Amino acid sequence: MGSLSDWGLPSAVVQAYSKKGVRNLYPWQAAALQEGICGHNLLFCAPTSGGKSLVAEVLLINRLMAPCQTPRQRRSLPVAPPRCLFVLPFVSIVIEKSGHLKNILNPVGLQVQGYFGDDRTAVLKPQGESVAVCTMEKANVAVNKLMEEGRLGEISCVIVDEAHMLGDERRGSALELMLTKILYSVTNCQIVAMSATMSGLETMRSWLKARLFVTNYRPVPLDQHVVRDGKIYKLKTGEKAGSRSNPSAPDESFQQIRQLAQSHDRDRDRLVPLVAEAVSRKESVLVFCQSRKQCENCARMLCEFLPGACHLHEVAETKEHEKRKPAVQRENLVRRLQDSMVGYPNPLLEKLVQNGVGYHHAGMTKQERNCVEDGFRGGALSVITATTTLAAGVNLPAHRVILRSLKQGISELDRGQYLQMVGRAGRAGQASRGESFIIARADGSDSMKIRRLLMAPLPCLTSRLLPDSVRLNGKIDRIDDIVISNDDSRQIQRILLEGIACGSVACPEDVRRLITSTFVCHQAPFAVVAKFTVTALRSLQTSELIRWRQNPTPPDDNISPLRNGKWEPMPRGKAIYASSLAMSDALRLYDSLKMARSHLVLDDICHAIFVVMLHFPFESICDWVWWQDVLKGMSPSRRRIAEVVGVRLKDIEMYMVYPVKKATQLSHARFAAACAIADVIQGGDIYGVVEKWGRRETATESGISAGQFQNLQGDVAKWASMAALMCQATDWWALEEVMNRLAEQAIVGSPPELMDLMRIKEPMSVPRARALFKKGITCARALAAAPVEDIEKILASCIPKKKKKQSEAKQSIQIGLTGNAGQNAVIRRAAVSILNGARDLLLNEAKEAEEAASRVLRCVSVEACKSIASEAARSTQLGTPGFKRRRFSFHSA
């Protein structure tokens, strides 16, 4: 069974895979499918790039098509069509996977939709998509909603990729809660969980009631190396993870294979020749660095020294069009960067891109990161320097992966992170081998760390429903000795509240079944979990989130009080449940909203942002003199908001002299962050906001980048959406409207009057939309009718006056990307793109309206025919000639 067509897939699906170059299965994929094709839950582990996703997709399609195998089955099944959840950890992978599945399943009429972040659309709504691709948090929200509506049985399959995220400290609980509720409520749903970096599989298999399949097969072999003092050592093929009892033993597991060429004095670890080896063979390279600053400095060094080292711009003995192709791609990529920066060019990144090098980290804007990712995929960029954000959340394979440090940020690199990084090296169909290199210290002080990283076994997955202080796998002598605080039971409180609020948990037996369906109950003694459960129920009652309603007991009945009642949510509990936030965040948001009901200032959006802002990047105000000047320059409405939230201008002089309490620091920092996001939403110039609020040693020591402000804007949109749901559950209808408006504006990043213009995609931006609005072009229809010359003039007027350092100005002139000629070209391209975008938007709307009108007419025609047939029957029975006259009138009309 090596061919996809052997597994009963529709021919259109097989053809769609064939277009992507996938026609046959590896033997291990066929063996894994045999374990799950009959509907059994499946847990399988295979190396990165081994083809795990294809196994999951075939099982998903099999479940979707199962009721439709024969016409007889289609006629005899009145039940709702099966639906599937595909759960992924990161937004970028959700976008990529949903696009891929649309190409595969649309030919057979199955709809696929991706959900993540601030998307407010209901997942798997009635008559909606067949497959929902979503993040772990969205999946948990979807399961809650389906349980509440009694539709959880519609889910026939749940695919969980990167299942090792179950042990993630911040996000693992959401994944466990989602799977727990499915195991508790649904009996005919197939769960398929997969990962490349997972251990403790037997416990997880038992929890999921799944079959287990493990393979080490990798279609593209991976050669692992260590570079020390210019010498390259290769890990011997026979050495496997965990095969050595002493990872710090001598070097018999490594073999020296060659010496790197000498490099520049600034390149002490000889990174440049290591990169040059691959680039000279037209191979792509990923270089992982410890921090964002190191990413940029490393990329700058490679850009400076690589052309001389490996002739990056020279391709000997090739045709002229092949020699020009990379240059043309890079030129187009630079133009795309310019168009997305809206008057704030990034001279360093533009210069790097022209030389085939890029960097990638969380401090960049989404537009910059997308440009770098697309350039690397398309071959325009040969080298990317990156932090772990790229390894975890972006699917970018390369021929060679290099780790410059054993740290990522301030934490040590663990084996799971290492495998995620080196897993990018080599992909089937793109390379015959993958290579990874760890650059070690010349003095050998990190030898033990490197050996453990290369050969240590993966740590076992640990549930995040209980705190780390509880020894999950250890022997506990006395259960009574365990001291449980309210915070320790937060995650247990959350799963109990969600079960009670959606109506699936009512009696003590339900509570017991729900708790025994958790992963933690398969790791910790039941007595420990039971004690946490009792504490959680008491805490929920004390916090007025749930209550026990006793049923009237007949006098002669001896029913126990514990069996003669049920748990039910209180209004506050319904609000917390509706938000789908973590318990601590939800309680804080509820209290903040409750306080805002009496004194919310509506003159400025800043106060609403302050109310919903749960986390913010400003730790404290570093420069109180700067903060005093900012407050003095604020509008009267914003000063009023400052007084309401406890930020008083008169107290700042005292803060300059005396120590400031932490609570006061947080209030000022939170208000500063709210003002910054309000400026982003109302003004839309994120680079101007960075210049005002993101400078070093003002609101924060390290400064805030444009990418961080974008992430915070997205968080505000999410929190506002959750706040609106919370208000809806408590009938705070006025505050609900405010939160809905805030969420809409934060999603788009635009004030209300510009929302229509902001429906046009890039390169439209809020500054450009505002400039058009001021000139009388207030909607997409007016924009589509405007001459392109007028649009160019308007866009030219909104380019900000840039304050650049002298060195950056010289650099920009050298690469020829700025100046009047460059700006005019950017404006011209933007004007044409915006005009075409407006016209395409109107054409699509007209097409959708035409299709909707056709559907309505068809429905009307069907109803009219039914009405005429009914009248004919009545006329025949009564012997009246009215039907003929009506029929004649209908046809005449």
PDB file of N, CA and C in Angstrom, residues 90 92-93 288-289 292 295 360-364 369 373 385-395 408 421 424 711:
ATOM      1  N   PHE A  90       0.889  27.426  16.706  1.00  0.00           N
ATOM      2  CA  PHE A  90       1.256  28.793  16.356  1.00  0.00           C
ATOM      3  C   PHE A  90       0.418  29.317  15.188  1.00  0.00           C
ATOM      4  N   SER A  92       1.204  31.245  12.627  1.00  0.00           N
ATOM      5  CA  SER A  92       1.781  31.133  11.285  1.00  0.00           C
ATOM      6  C   SER A  92       1.567  29.741  10.697  1.00  0.00           C
ATOM      7  N   ILE A  93       1.642  28.718  11.547  1.00  0.00           N
ATOM      8  CA  ILE A  93       1.430  27.353  11.054  1.00  0.00           C
ATOM      9  C   ILE A  93      -0.043  27.111  10.765  1.00  0.00           C
ATOM     10  N   PHE A 288      21.049  30.280  14.081  1.00  0.00           N
ATOM     11  CA  PHE A 288      20.301  30.646  15.283  1.00  0.00           C
ATOM     12  C   PHE A 288      21.212  31.363  16.266  1.00  0.00           C
ATOM     13  N   CYS A 289      20.744  32.520  16.736  1.00  0.00           N
ATOM     14  CA  CYS A 289      21.513  33.350  17.654  1.00  0.00           C
ATOM     15  C   CYS A 289      20.768  33.487  18.975  1.00  0.00           C
ATOM     16  N   ARG A 292      18.027  39.122  19.850  1.00  0.00           N
ATOM     17  CA  ARG A 292      17.674  39.896  18.661  1.00  0.00           C
ATOM     18  C   ARG A 292      18.854  40.727  18.177  1.00  0.00           C
ATOM     19  N   CYS A 295      21.271  38.642  16.377  1.00  0.00           N
ATOM     20  CA  CYS A 295      20.771  38.307  15.035  1.00  0.00           C
ATOM     21  C   CYS A 295      21.180  39.378  14.034  1.00  0.00           C
ATOM     22  N   HIS A 360      15.609  37.533  11.419  1.00  0.00           N
ATOM     23  CA  HIS A 360      14.218  37.226  11.774  1.00  0.00           C
ATOM     24  C   HIS A 360      14.110  37.107  13.285  1.00  0.00           C
ATOM     25  N   HIS A 361      13.321  37.983  13.903  1.00  0.00           N
ATOM     26  CA  HIS A 361      13.075  37.891  15.345  1.00  0.00           C
ATOM     27  C   HIS A 361      11.757  38.578  15.676  1.00  0.00           C
ATOM     28  N   ALA A 362      11.316  38.446  16.921  1.00  0.00           N
ATOM     29  CA  ALA A 362       9.989  38.921  17.318  1.00  0.00           C
ATOM     30  C   ALA A 362       9.901  40.435  17.381  1.00  0.00           C
ATOM     31  N   GLY A 363      11.021  41.145  17.363  1.00  0.00           N
ATOM     32  CA  GLY A 363      10.986  42.601  17.398  1.00  0.00           C
ATOM     33  C   GLY A 363      10.643  43.234  16.064  1.00  0.00           C
ATOM     34  N   MET A 364      10.612  42.463  14.998  1.00  0.00           N
ATOM     35  CA  MET A 364      10.276  42.984  13.673  1.00  0.00           C
ATOM     36  C   MET A 364       8.762  43.057  13.510  1.00  0.00           C
ATOM     37  N   ARG A 369       8.779  40.451   8.797  1.00  0.00           N
ATOM     38  CA  ARG A 369       8.998  39.007   8.950  1.00  0.00           C
ATOM     39  C   ARG A 369       8.453  38.242   7.751  1.00  0.00           C
ATOM     40  N   GLU A 373      10.609  35.753   5.342  1.00  0.00           N
ATOM     41  CA  GLU A 373      10.219  34.346   5.181  1.00  0.00           C
ATOM     42  C   GLU A 373       9.961  34.003   3.717  1.00  0.00           C
ATOM     43  N   THR A 385      19.588  34.806   9.798  1.00  0.00           N
ATOM     44  CA  THR A 385      19.943  34.695  11.205  1.00  0.00           C
ATOM     45  C   THR A 385      18.665  34.895  12.015  1.00  0.00           C
ATOM     46  N   ALA A 386      18.445  34.068  13.043  1.00  0.00           N
ATOM     47  CA  ALA A 386      17.142  34.070  13.702  1.00  0.00           C
ATOM     48  C   ALA A 386      17.255  33.681  15.164  1.00  0.00           C
ATOM     49  N   THR A 387      16.192  33.990  15.909  1.00  0.00           N
ATOM     50  CA  THR A 387      16.021  33.497  17.273  1.00  0.00           C
ATOM     51  C   THR A 387      15.094  32.284  17.234  1.00  0.00           C
ATOM     52  N   THR A 388      14.731  31.779  18.397  1.00  0.00           N
ATOM     53  CA  THR A 388      13.915  30.561  18.449  1.00  0.00           C
ATOM     54  C   THR A 388      12.506  30.772  17.917  1.00  0.00           C
ATOM     55  N   THR A 389      12.061  32.030  17.752  1.00  0.00           N
ATOM     56  CA  THR A 389      10.718  32.256  17.223  1.00  0.00           C
ATOM     57  C   THR A 389      10.563  31.603  15.860  1.00  0.00           C
ATOM     58  N   LEU A 390      11.625  31.587  15.079  1.00  0.00           N
ATOM     59  CA  LEU A 390      11.546  30.977  13.752  1.00  0.00           C
ATOM     60  C   LEU A 390      11.517  29.459  13.858  1.00  0.00           C
ATOM     61  N   ALA A 391      12.286  28.892  14.797  1.00  0.00           N
ATOM     62  CA  ALA A 391      12.325  27.428  14.923  1.00  0.00           C
ATOM     63  C   ALA A 391      10.989  26.875  15.374  1.00  0.00           C
ATOM     64  N   ALA A 392      10.311  27.605  16.279  1.00  0.00           N
ATOM     65  CA  ALA A 392       9.086  27.072  16.861  1.00  0.00           C
ATOM     66  C   ALA A 392       7.854  27.352  16.015  1.00  0.00           C
ATOM     67  N   GLY A 393       7.782  28.554  15.408  1.00  0.00           N
ATOM     68  CA  GLY A 393       6.520  28.969  14.818  1.00  0.00           C
ATOM     69  C   GLY A 393       6.480  29.120  13.321  1.00  0.00           C
ATOM     70  N   VAL A 394       7.572  28.887  12.612  1.00  0.00           N
ATOM     71  CA  VAL A 394       7.594  29.119  11.169  1.00  0.00           C
ATOM     72  C   VAL A 394       8.189  27.900  10.480  1.00  0.00           C
ATOM     73  N   ASN A 395       7.551  27.465   9.404  1.00  0.00           N
ATOM     74  CA  ASN A 395       8.018  26.299   8.655  1.00  0.00           C
ATOM     75  C   ASN A 395       8.971  26.745   7.561  1.00  0.00           C
ATOM     76  N   GLN A 408      19.201  30.546  24.565  1.00  0.00           N
ATOM     77  CA  GLN A 408      18.210  31.299  23.818  1.00  0.00           C
ATOM     78  C   GLN A 408      17.606  32.307  24.790  1.00  0.00           C
ATOM     79  N   MET A 421      15.114  22.931  16.249  1.00  0.00           N
ATOM     80  CA  MET A 421      15.995  23.737  15.396  1.00  0.00           C
ATOM     81  C   MET A 421      16.652  22.905  14.308  1.00  0.00           C
ATOM     82  N   ARG A 424      14.924  21.575  11.093  1.00  0.00           N
ATOM     83  CA  ARG A 424      14.772  22.394   9.883  1.00  0.00           C
ATOM     84  C   ARG A 424      15.779  22.007   8.805  1.00  0.00           C
ATOM     85  N   ASN A 711       2.286  43.178  18.462  1.00  0.00           N
ATOM     86  CA  ASN A 711       1.816  42.043  19.259  1.00  0.00           C
ATOM     87  C   ASN A 711       0.889  42.507  20.376  1.00  0.00           C
TER      88      ASN A 711
END
